[in-house]
Amino acid sequence: MKNRGVEDVLICCTDGLSGFAEAIETVYPSSTVQLCIVHMVRNSLKFVSWKDRKAVAKDLKAIYRSATLTEAERQLERFAEQWDQSYPTISRSWKASWDRLTPFFAYPAEIRKIIYTTNAIESLNRSLRTVLKTRGAFPSDEAVLKVIYLALQRLSKRWTRPVRDWAAALNRFAIEFDGRIPPQ
């Protein structure tokens, strides 16, 4: 990204790929790195039986939907008291990743909604994989590129819809990152 002209990144939401956060912080030292909450929840629920899934997901939601970092810490402790006997790996992994999970608590709700997940990118990748898988074999590299191009054309129609509450988020970004957002 740096080589292609991106000079500053305010906040980067990652999926937890090993070394990714450190690489971002090396290239963009003033950026904030946020671990994707949705990935963390999904990974946590891998350990949970079907009968407990809804209750565990609800208690995890109480953590990341907390109004403040202090409240989130209390909710994590409450979660550990409730579920550690059955699923000790969940609270342990949240505590181990806490510094990467909680940066978004420093921002108002308008920004939190935008930065807590990588789902938009995940959706694009999943859609492209689906298009490529259903085709089987391709006669040439050019054929693959054409299929990807056409899929992106179709998928880009979804991107014409504005991000929900983007104006409020952009206003908060301008306040929080004064001087780092170029004038529109």
PDB file of C-alpha atoms in Angstrom, residues 110-111 114 164-174:
ATOM      1  CA  GLU A 110     -20.052   6.290  15.111  1.00  0.00           C
ATOM      2  CA  ILE A 111     -16.521   5.049  14.428  1.00  0.00           C
ATOM      3  CA  ILE A 114     -17.129   1.028  10.978  1.00  0.00           C
ATOM      4  CA  ARG A 164     -24.659   3.196   7.054  1.00  0.00           C
ATOM      5  CA  ASP A 165     -24.198   6.414   9.077  1.00  0.00           C
ATOM      6  CA  TRP A 166     -21.034   7.233   7.102  1.00  0.00           C
ATOM      7  CA  ALA A 167     -21.530  11.009   7.415  1.00  0.00           C
ATOM      8  CA  ALA A 168     -21.576  10.782  11.227  1.00  0.00           C
ATOM      9  CA  ALA A 169     -18.534   8.476  11.175  1.00  0.00           C
ATOM     10  CA  LEU A 170     -16.618  10.758   8.792  1.00  0.00           C
ATOM     11  CA  ASN A 171     -17.370  13.721  11.046  1.00  0.00           C
ATOM     12  CA  ARG A 172     -16.029  11.803  14.064  1.00  0.00           C
ATOM     13  CA  PHE A 173     -12.934  10.723  12.108  1.00  0.00           C
ATOM     14  CA  ALA A 174     -12.261  14.383  11.284  1.00  0.00           C
TER      15      ALA A 174
END
